[in-house]
JSON list of C-alpha atoms in Angstrom, two decimals:
[
{"chain": "A", "resi": 1, "resn": "UNK", "atom": "CA", "xyz": [43.37, -4.51, -38.70]},
{"chain": "A", "resi": 2, "resn": "UNK", "atom": "CA", "xyz": [39.83, -4.63, -37.44]},
{"chain": "A", "resi": 3, "resn": "UNK", "atom": "CA", "xyz": [38.85, -3.43, -33.99]},
{"chain": "A", "resi": 4, "resn": "UNK", "atom": "CA", "xyz": [35.34, -4.23, -32.87]},
{"chain": "A", "resi": 5, "resn": "UNK", "atom": "CA", "xyz": [34.88, -1.27, -30.55]},
{"chain": "A", "resi": 6, "resn": "UNK", "atom": "CA", "xyz": [32.29, -0.43, -27.93]},
{"chain": "A", "resi": 7, "resn": "UNK", "atom": "CA", "xyz": [32.25, 2.28, -25.26]},
{"chain": "A", "resi": 8, "resn": "UNK", "atom": "CA", "xyz": [29.85, 1.35, -22.49]},
{"chain": "A", "resi": 9, "resn": "UNK", "atom": "CA", "xyz": [31.62, 3.52, -19.90]},
{"chain": "A", "resi": 10, "resn": "UNK", "atom": "CA", "xyz": [29.33, 6.52, -20.20]},
{"chain": "A", "resi": 11, "resn": "UNK", "atom": "CA", "xyz": [32.49, 8.64, -20.36]},
{"chain": "A", "resi": 12, "resn": "UNK", "atom": "CA", "xyz": [34.05, 10.21, -23.39]},
{"chain": "A", "resi": 13, "resn": "UNK", "atom": "CA", "xyz": [37.73, 10.74, -23.99]},
{"chain": "A", "resi": 14, "resn": "UNK", "atom": "CA", "xyz": [39.12, 13.95, -25.53]},
{"chain": "A", "resi": 15, "resn": "UNK", "atom": "CA", "xyz": [40.60, 12.03, -28.48]},
{"chain": "A", "resi": 16, "resn": "UNK", "atom": "CA", "xyz": [39.50, 9.40, -30.95]},
{"chain": "A", "resi": 17, "resn": "UNK", "atom": "CA", "xyz": [39.97, 6.25, -28.85]},
{"chain": "A", "resi": 18, "resn": "UNK", "atom": "CA", "xyz": [39.36, 3.89, -31.76]},
{"chain": "A", "resi": 19, "resn": "UNK", "atom": "CA", "xyz": [41.95, 5.64, -33.94]},
{"chain": "A", "resi": 20, "resn": "UNK", "atom": "CA", "xyz": [44.57, 5.62, -31.17]},
{"chain": "A", "resi": 21, "resn": "UNK", "atom": "CA", "xyz": [43.82, 1.99, -30.31]},
{"chain": "A", "resi": 22, "resn": "UNK", "atom": "CA", "xyz": [44.23, 0.98, -33.95]},
{"chain": "A", "resi": 23, "resn": "UNK", "atom": "CA", "xyz": [47.51, 2.88, -34.31]},
{"chain": "A", "resi": 24, "resn": "UNK", "atom": "CA", "xyz": [49.00, 1.38, -31.15]},
{"chain": "A", "resi": 25, "resn": "UNK", "atom": "CA", "xyz": [47.70, -2.15, -31.79]},
{"chain": "A", "resi": 26, "resn": "UNK", "atom": "CA", "xyz": [49.16, -2.12, -35.30]},
{"chain": "A", "resi": 27, "resn": "UNK", "atom": "CA", "xyz": [52.49, -0.89, -33.92]},
{"chain": "A", "resi": 28, "resn": "UNK", "atom": "CA", "xyz": [52.61, -3.85, -31.53]},
{"chain": "A", "resi": 29, "resn": "UNK", "atom": "CA", "xyz": [51.84, -6.31, -34.33]},
{"chain": "A", "resi": 30, "resn": "UNK", "atom": "CA", "xyz": [54.51, -4.68, -36.52]},
{"chain": "A", "resi": 31, "resn": "UNK", "atom": "CA", "xyz": [57.07, -4.89, -33.71]},
{"chain": "A", "resi": 32, "resn": "UNK", "atom": "CA", "xyz": [56.17, -8.54, -33.14]},
{"chain": "A", "resi": 33, "resn": "UNK", "atom": "CA", "xyz": [56.39, -9.18, -36.89]},
{"chain": "A", "resi": 34, "resn": "UNK", "atom": "CA", "xyz": [52.93, -10.71, -36.98]},
{"chain": "A", "resi": 35, "resn": "UNK", "atom": "CA", "xyz": [52.50, -11.96, -40.56]},
{"chain": "A", "resi": 36, "resn": "UNK", "atom": "CA", "xyz": [48.70, -11.68, -40.45]},
{"chain": "A", "resi": 37, "resn": "UNK", "atom": "CA", "xyz": [46.06, -9.02, -40.44]},
{"chain": "A", "resi": 38, "resn": "UNK", "atom": "CA", "xyz": [44.32, -9.20, -37.08]},
{"chain": "A", "resi": 39, "resn": "UNK", "atom": "CA", "xyz": [41.05, -8.56, -35.30]},
{"chain": "A", "resi": 40, "resn": "UNK", "atom": "CA", "xyz": [40.47, -7.65, -31.66]},
{"chain": "A", "resi": 41, "resn": "UNK", "atom": "CA", "xyz": [37.47, -6.74, -29.56]},
{"chain": "A", "resi": 42, "resn": "UNK", "atom": "CA", "xyz": [37.92, -3.59, -27.47]},
{"chain": "A", "resi": 43, "resn": "UNK", "atom": "CA", "xyz": [35.43, -2.65, -24.79]},
{"chain": "A", "resi": 44, "resn": "UNK", "atom": "CA", "xyz": [35.71, 0.57, -22.81]},
{"chain": "A", "resi": 45, "resn": "UNK", "atom": "CA", "xyz": [33.96, 0.30, -19.48]},
{"chain": "A", "resi": 46, "resn": "UNK", "atom": "CA", "xyz": [34.03, 1.94, -16.06]},
{"chain": "A", "resi": 47, "resn": "UNK", "atom": "CA", "xyz": [35.44, 0.74, -12.72]},
{"chain": "A", "resi": 48, "resn": "UNK", "atom": "CA", "xyz": [32.19, -0.98, -11.80]},
{"chain": "A", "resi": 49, "resn": "UNK", "atom": "CA", "xyz": [32.05, -2.89, -15.10]},
{"chain": "A", "resi": 50, "resn": "UNK", "atom": "CA", "xyz": [35.67, -4.00, -15.05]},
{"chain": "A", "resi": 51, "resn": "UNK", "atom": "CA", "xyz": [35.43, -4.97, -11.37]},
{"chain": "A", "resi": 52, "resn": "UNK", "atom": "CA", "xyz": [32.51, -7.26, -12.21]},
{"chain": "A", "resi": 53, "resn": "UNK", "atom": "CA", "xyz": [34.49, -8.99, -14.98]},
{"chain": "A", "resi": 54, "resn": "UNK", "atom": "CA", "xyz": [37.61, -9.13, -12.78]},
{"chain": "A", "resi": 55, "resn": "UNK", "atom": "CA", "xyz": [35.55, -10.90, -10.07]},
{"chain": "A", "resi": 56, "resn": "UNK", "atom": "CA", "xyz": [33.96, -13.32, -12.55]},
{"chain": "A", "resi": 57, "resn": "UNK", "atom": "CA", "xyz": [37.17, -14.24, -14.37]},
{"chain": "A", "resi": 58, "resn": "UNK", "atom": "CA", "xyz": [39.94, -13.84, -11.78]},
{"chain": "A", "resi": 59, "resn": "UNK", "atom": "CA", "xyz": [38.03, -13.89, -8.47]},
{"chain": "A", "resi": 60, "resn": "UNK", "atom": "CA", "xyz": [39.47, -10.45, -7.64]},
{"chain": "A", "resi": 61, "resn": "UNK", "atom": "CA", "xyz": [37.03, -8.02, -6.00]},
{"chain": "A", "resi": 62, "resn": "UNK", "atom": "CA", "xyz": [38.74, -4.82, -7.18]},
{"chain": "A", "resi": 63, "resn": "UNK", "atom": "CA", "xyz": [38.61, -2.79, -10.36]},
{"chain": "A", "resi": 64, "resn": "UNK", "atom": "CA", "xyz": [41.70, -2.94, -12.54]},
{"chain": "A", "resi": 65, "resn": "UNK", "atom": "CA", "xyz": [42.86, -0.77, -15.43]},
{"chain": "A", "resi": 66, "resn": "UNK", "atom": "CA", "xyz": [42.85, -3.36, -18.21]},
{"chain": "A", "resi": 67, "resn": "UNK", "atom": "CA", "xyz": [41.92, -6.99, -18.74]},
{"chain": "A", "resi": 68, "resn": "UNK", "atom": "CA", "xyz": [43.17, -9.09, -21.63]},
{"chain": "A", "resi": 69, "resn": "UNK", "atom": "CA", "xyz": [41.63, -12.28, -22.91]},
{"chain": "A", "resi": 70, "resn": "UNK", "atom": "CA", "xyz": [43.91, -13.89, -25.50]},
{"chain": "A", "resi": 71, "resn": "UNK", "atom": "CA", "xyz": [42.25, -16.22, -27.99]},
{"chain": "A", "resi": 72, "resn": "UNK", "atom": "CA", "xyz": [45.52, -18.07, -28.63]},
{"chain": "A", "resi": 73, "resn": "UNK", "atom": "CA", "xyz": [47.94, -20.09, -26.54]},
{"chain": "A", "resi": 74, "resn": "UNK", "atom": "CA", "xyz": [51.52, -19.53, -27.60]},
{"chain": "A", "resi": 75, "resn": "UNK", "atom": "CA", "xyz": [54.39, -21.92, -27.10]},
{"chain": "A", "resi": 76, "resn": "UNK", "atom": "CA", "xyz": [56.68, -18.89, -27.25]},
{"chain": "A", "resi": 77, "resn": "UNK", "atom": "CA", "xyz": [55.44, -15.28, -26.89]},
{"chain": "A", "resi": 78, "resn": "UNK", "atom": "CA", "xyz": [55.23, -13.46, -30.19]},
{"chain": "A", "resi": 79, "resn": "UNK", "atom": "CA", "xyz": [55.81, -16.62, -32.23]},
{"chain": "A", "resi": 80, "resn": "UNK", "atom": "CA", "xyz": [52.98, -16.94, -34.75]},
{"chain": "A", "resi": 81, "resn": "UNK", "atom": "CA", "xyz": [54.47, -19.86, -36.72]},
{"chain": "A", "resi": 82, "resn": "UNK", "atom": "CA", "xyz": [52.15, -22.41, -35.08]},
{"chain": "A", "resi": 83, "resn": "UNK", "atom": "CA", "xyz": [49.26, -20.79, -36.95]},
{"chain": "A", "resi": 84, "resn": "UNK", "atom": "CA", "xyz": [50.48, -21.70, -40.44]},
{"chain": "A", "resi": 85, "resn": "UNK", "atom": "CA", "xyz": [48.15, -24.71, -40.72]},
{"chain": "A", "resi": 86, "resn": "UNK", "atom": "CA", "xyz": [45.42, -23.55, -38.33]},
{"chain": "A", "resi": 87, "resn": "UNK", "atom": "CA", "xyz": [42.23, -22.17, -39.84]},
{"chain": "A", "resi": 88, "resn": "UNK", "atom": "CA", "xyz": [40.36, -22.19, -36.53]},
{"chain": "A", "resi": 89, "resn": "UNK", "atom": "CA", "xyz": [41.90, -18.91, -35.32]},
{"chain": "A", "resi": 90, "resn": "UNK", "atom": "CA", "xyz": [41.04, -16.90, -38.43]},
{"chain": "A", "resi": 91, "resn": "UNK", "atom": "CA", "xyz": [37.79, -15.08, -39.07]},
{"chain": "A", "resi": 92, "resn": "UNK", "atom": "CA", "xyz": [35.96, -17.08, -41.77]},
{"chain": "A", "resi": 93, "resn": "UNK", "atom": "CA", "xyz": [34.81, -13.98, -43.68]},
{"chain": "A", "resi": 94, "resn": "UNK", "atom": "CA", "xyz": [37.77, -11.59, -43.36]},
{"chain": "A", "resi": 95, "resn": "UNK", "atom": "CA", "xyz": [40.64, -14.05, -42.94]},
{"chain": "A", "resi": 96, "resn": "UNK", "atom": "CA", "xyz": [41.97, -11.96, -40.06]},
{"chain": "A", "resi": 97, "resn": "UNK", "atom": "CA", "xyz": [43.65, -13.57, -37.08]},
{"chain": "A", "resi": 98, "resn": "UNK", "atom": "CA", "xyz": [41.30, -13.31, -34.08]},
{"chain": "A", "resi": 99, "resn": "UNK", "atom": "CA", "xyz": [43.63, -12.30, -31.25]},
{"chain": "A", "resi": 100, "resn": "UNK", "atom": "CA", "xyz": [41.17, -11.81, -28.39]},
{"chain": "A", "resi": 101, "resn": "UNK", "atom": "CA", "xyz": [39.46, -9.24, -26.20]},
{"chain": "A", "resi": 102, "resn": "UNK", "atom": "CA", "xyz": [40.59, -6.13, -24.34]},
{"chain": "A", "resi": 103, "resn": "UNK", "atom": "CA", "xyz": [38.62, -4.34, -21.61]},
{"chain": "A", "resi": 104, "resn": "UNK", "atom": "CA", "xyz": [39.80, -0.92, -20.43]},
{"chain": "A", "resi": 105, "resn": "UNK", "atom": "CA", "xyz": [38.40, 1.07, -17.52]},
{"chain": "A", "resi": 106, "resn": "UNK", "atom": "CA", "xyz": [38.02, 4.68, -18.64]},
{"chain": "A", "resi": 107, "resn": "UNK", "atom": "CA", "xyz": [37.85, 5.64, -14.96]},
{"chain": "A", "resi": 108, "resn": "UNK", "atom": "CA", "xyz": [41.33, 4.15, -14.50]},
{"chain": "A", "resi": 109, "resn": "UNK", "atom": "CA", "xyz": [42.60, 5.92, -17.63]},
{"chain": "A", "resi": 110, "resn": "UNK", "atom": "CA", "xyz": [41.63, 9.22, -16.01]},
{"chain": "A", "resi": 111, "resn": "UNK", "atom": "CA", "xyz": [42.91, 8.44, -12.50]},
{"chain": "A", "resi": 112, "resn": "UNK", "atom": "CA", "xyz": [46.20, 6.87, -13.61]},
{"chain": "A", "resi": 113, "resn": "UNK", "atom": "CA", "xyz": [46.99, 9.65, -16.08]},
{"chain": "A", "resi": 114, "resn": "UNK", "atom": "CA", "xyz": [46.59, 12.10, -13.22]},
{"chain": "A", "resi": 115, "resn": "UNK", "atom": "CA", "xyz": [48.52, 9.90, -10.78]},
{"chain": "A", "resi": 116, "resn": "UNK", "atom": "CA", "xyz": [51.45, 9.38, -13.18]},
{"chain": "A", "resi": 117, "resn": "UNK", "atom": "CA", "xyz": [51.39, 12.95, -14.47]},
{"chain": "A", "resi": 118, "resn": "UNK", "atom": "CA", "xyz": [50.87, 12.30, -18.15]},
{"chain": "A", "resi": 119, "resn": "UNK", "atom": "CA", "xyz": [48.14, 12.70, -20.74]},
{"chain": "A", "resi": 120, "resn": "UNK", "atom": "CA", "xyz": [45.01, 10.64, -21.13]},
{"chain": "A", "resi": 121, "resn": "UNK", "atom": "CA", "xyz": [46.24, 9.68, -24.61]},
{"chain": "A", "resi": 122, "resn": "UNK", "atom": "CA", "xyz": [49.50, 8.32, -23.20]},
{"chain": "A", "resi": 123, "resn": "UNK", "atom": "CA", "xyz": [47.73, 6.29, -20.51]},
{"chain": "A", "resi": 124, "resn": "UNK", "atom": "CA", "xyz": [45.18, 4.88, -22.95]},
{"chain": "A", "resi": 125, "resn": "UNK", "atom": "CA", "xyz": [47.89, 4.02, -25.51]},
{"chain": "A", "resi": 126, "resn": "UNK", "atom": "CA", "xyz": [49.97, 2.34, -22.80]},
{"chain": "A", "resi": 127, "resn": "UNK", "atom": "CA", "xyz": [47.04, 0.16, -21.74]},
{"chain": "A", "resi": 128, "resn": "UNK", "atom": "CA", "xyz": [46.33, -0.88, -25.33]},
{"chain": "A", "resi": 129, "resn": "UNK", "atom": "CA", "xyz": [50.01, -1.74, -25.93]},
{"chain": "A", "resi": 130, "resn": "UNK", "atom": "CA", "xyz": [50.20, -3.65, -22.65]},
{"chain": "A", "resi": 131, "resn": "UNK", "atom": "CA", "xyz": [47.08, -5.62, -23.47]},
{"chain": "A", "resi": 132, "resn": "UNK", "atom": "CA", "xyz": [48.13, -6.31, -27.06]},
{"chain": "A", "resi": 133, "resn": "UNK", "atom": "CA", "xyz": [51.35, -7.83, -25.76]},
{"chain": "A", "resi": 134, "resn": "UNK", "atom": "CA", "xyz": [49.24, -10.15, -23.62]},
{"chain": "A", "resi": 135, "resn": "UNK", "atom": "CA", "xyz": [47.24, -11.05, -26.74]},
{"chain": "A", "resi": 136, "resn": "UNK", "atom": "CA", "xyz": [50.58, -11.92, -28.36]},
{"chain": "A", "resi": 137, "resn": "UNK", "atom": "CA", "xyz": [51.48, -14.31, -25.54]},
{"chain": "A", "resi": 138, "resn": "UNK", "atom": "CA", "xyz": [53.56, -12.13, -23.21]},
{"chain": "A", "resi": 139, "resn": "UNK", "atom": "CA", "xyz": [53.09, -12.00, -19.45]},
{"chain": "A", "resi": 140, "resn": "UNK", "atom": "CA", "xyz": [54.67, -10.27, -16.47]},
{"chain": "A", "resi": 141, "resn": "UNK", "atom": "CA", "xyz": [54.21, -12.71, -13.61]},
{"chain": "A", "resi": 142, "resn": "UNK", "atom": "CA", "xyz": [57.96, -13.26, -13.22]},
{"chain": "A", "resi": 143, "resn": "UNK", "atom": "CA", "xyz": [60.64, -10.57, -13.09]},
{"chain": "A", "resi": 144, "resn": "UNK", "atom": "CA", "xyz": [62.28, -11.63, -16.37]},
{"chain": "A", "resi": 145, "resn": "UNK", "atom": "CA", "xyz": [58.91, -11.64, -18.16]},
{"chain": "A", "resi": 146, "resn": "UNK", "atom": "CA", "xyz": [58.04, -8.23, -16.73]},
{"chain": "A", "resi": 147, "resn": "UNK", "atom": "CA", "xyz": [61.35, -6.83, -17.95]},
{"chain": "A", "resi": 148, "resn": "UNK", "atom": "CA", "xyz": [60.69, -8.07, -21.49]},
{"chain": "A", "resi": 149, "resn": "UNK", "atom": "CA", "xyz": [57.17, -6.60, -21.51]},
{"chain": "A", "resi": 150, "resn": "UNK", "atom": "CA", "xyz": [58.38, -3.25, -20.14]},
{"chain": "A", "resi": 151, "resn": "UNK", "atom": "CA", "xyz": [61.04, -3.00, -22.86]},
{"chain": "A", "resi": 152, "resn": "UNK", "atom": "CA", "xyz": [58.54, -3.89, -25.58]},
{"chain": "A", "resi": 153, "resn": "UNK", "atom": "CA", "xyz": [55.96, -1.42, -24.26]},
{"chain": "A", "resi": 154, "resn": "UNK", "atom": "CA", "xyz": [58.54, 1.37, -24.18]},
{"chain": "A", "resi": 155, "resn": "UNK", "atom": "CA", "xyz": [59.78, 0.50, -27.65]},
{"chain": "A", "resi": 156, "resn": "UNK", "atom": "CA", "xyz": [56.29, 0.68, -29.20]},
{"chain": "A", "resi": 157, "resn": "UNK", "atom": "CA", "xyz": [55.30, 3.88, -27.41]},
{"chain": "A", "resi": 158, "resn": "UNK", "atom": "CA", "xyz": [58.64, 5.55, -28.24]},
{"chain": "A", "resi": 159, "resn": "UNK", "atom": "CA", "xyz": [58.29, 4.56, -31.92]},
{"chain": "A", "resi": 160, "resn": "UNK", "atom": "CA", "xyz": [54.93, 6.35, -31.96]},
{"chain": "A", "resi": 161, "resn": "UNK", "atom": "CA", "xyz": [56.25, 9.40, -30.13]},
{"chain": "A", "resi": 162, "resn": "UNK", "atom": "CA", "xyz": [53.96, 8.70, -27.17]},
{"chain": "A", "resi": 163, "resn": "UNK", "atom": "CA", "xyz": [56.15, 9.49, -24.21]},
{"chain": "A", "resi": 164, "resn": "UNK", "atom": "CA", "xyz": [55.66, 10.34, -20.58]},
{"chain": "A", "resi": 165, "resn": "UNK", "atom": "CA", "xyz": [55.25, 14.04, -20.01]}
]
């Protein structure tokens, strides 16, 4: 797995964000039985940066914790079979499946970890898992979809021993 990583937030985290992102992203792809090596872009930003992108892309004037921009449109979430004859979605040099982009507000990582009473690592890992599920075609706009995503998020985090404190 390749993660093209940039931290433009001006804030550091007390752990290796790239290493944790890679571990959690790979766990999602394993759970989803993705048959390909994958590539994602991960940008850490602050509330101001994510609010700007949220306004530009969703016309929402508020900062959010994470934004996901899937590169693929799935007929069924987590079903990668439509890619068997598609070269367009694979990096021409590495052959990796290009899943999309993730933006995370480091400000929100800090505030939500405090609000929910768990570690920064747990909050960051949760946001990566949540976003990776979006990159695999899942959504949470309807109650049934939200239930599926919540179960999958919990399953991945539990498998990694990343639990709420």
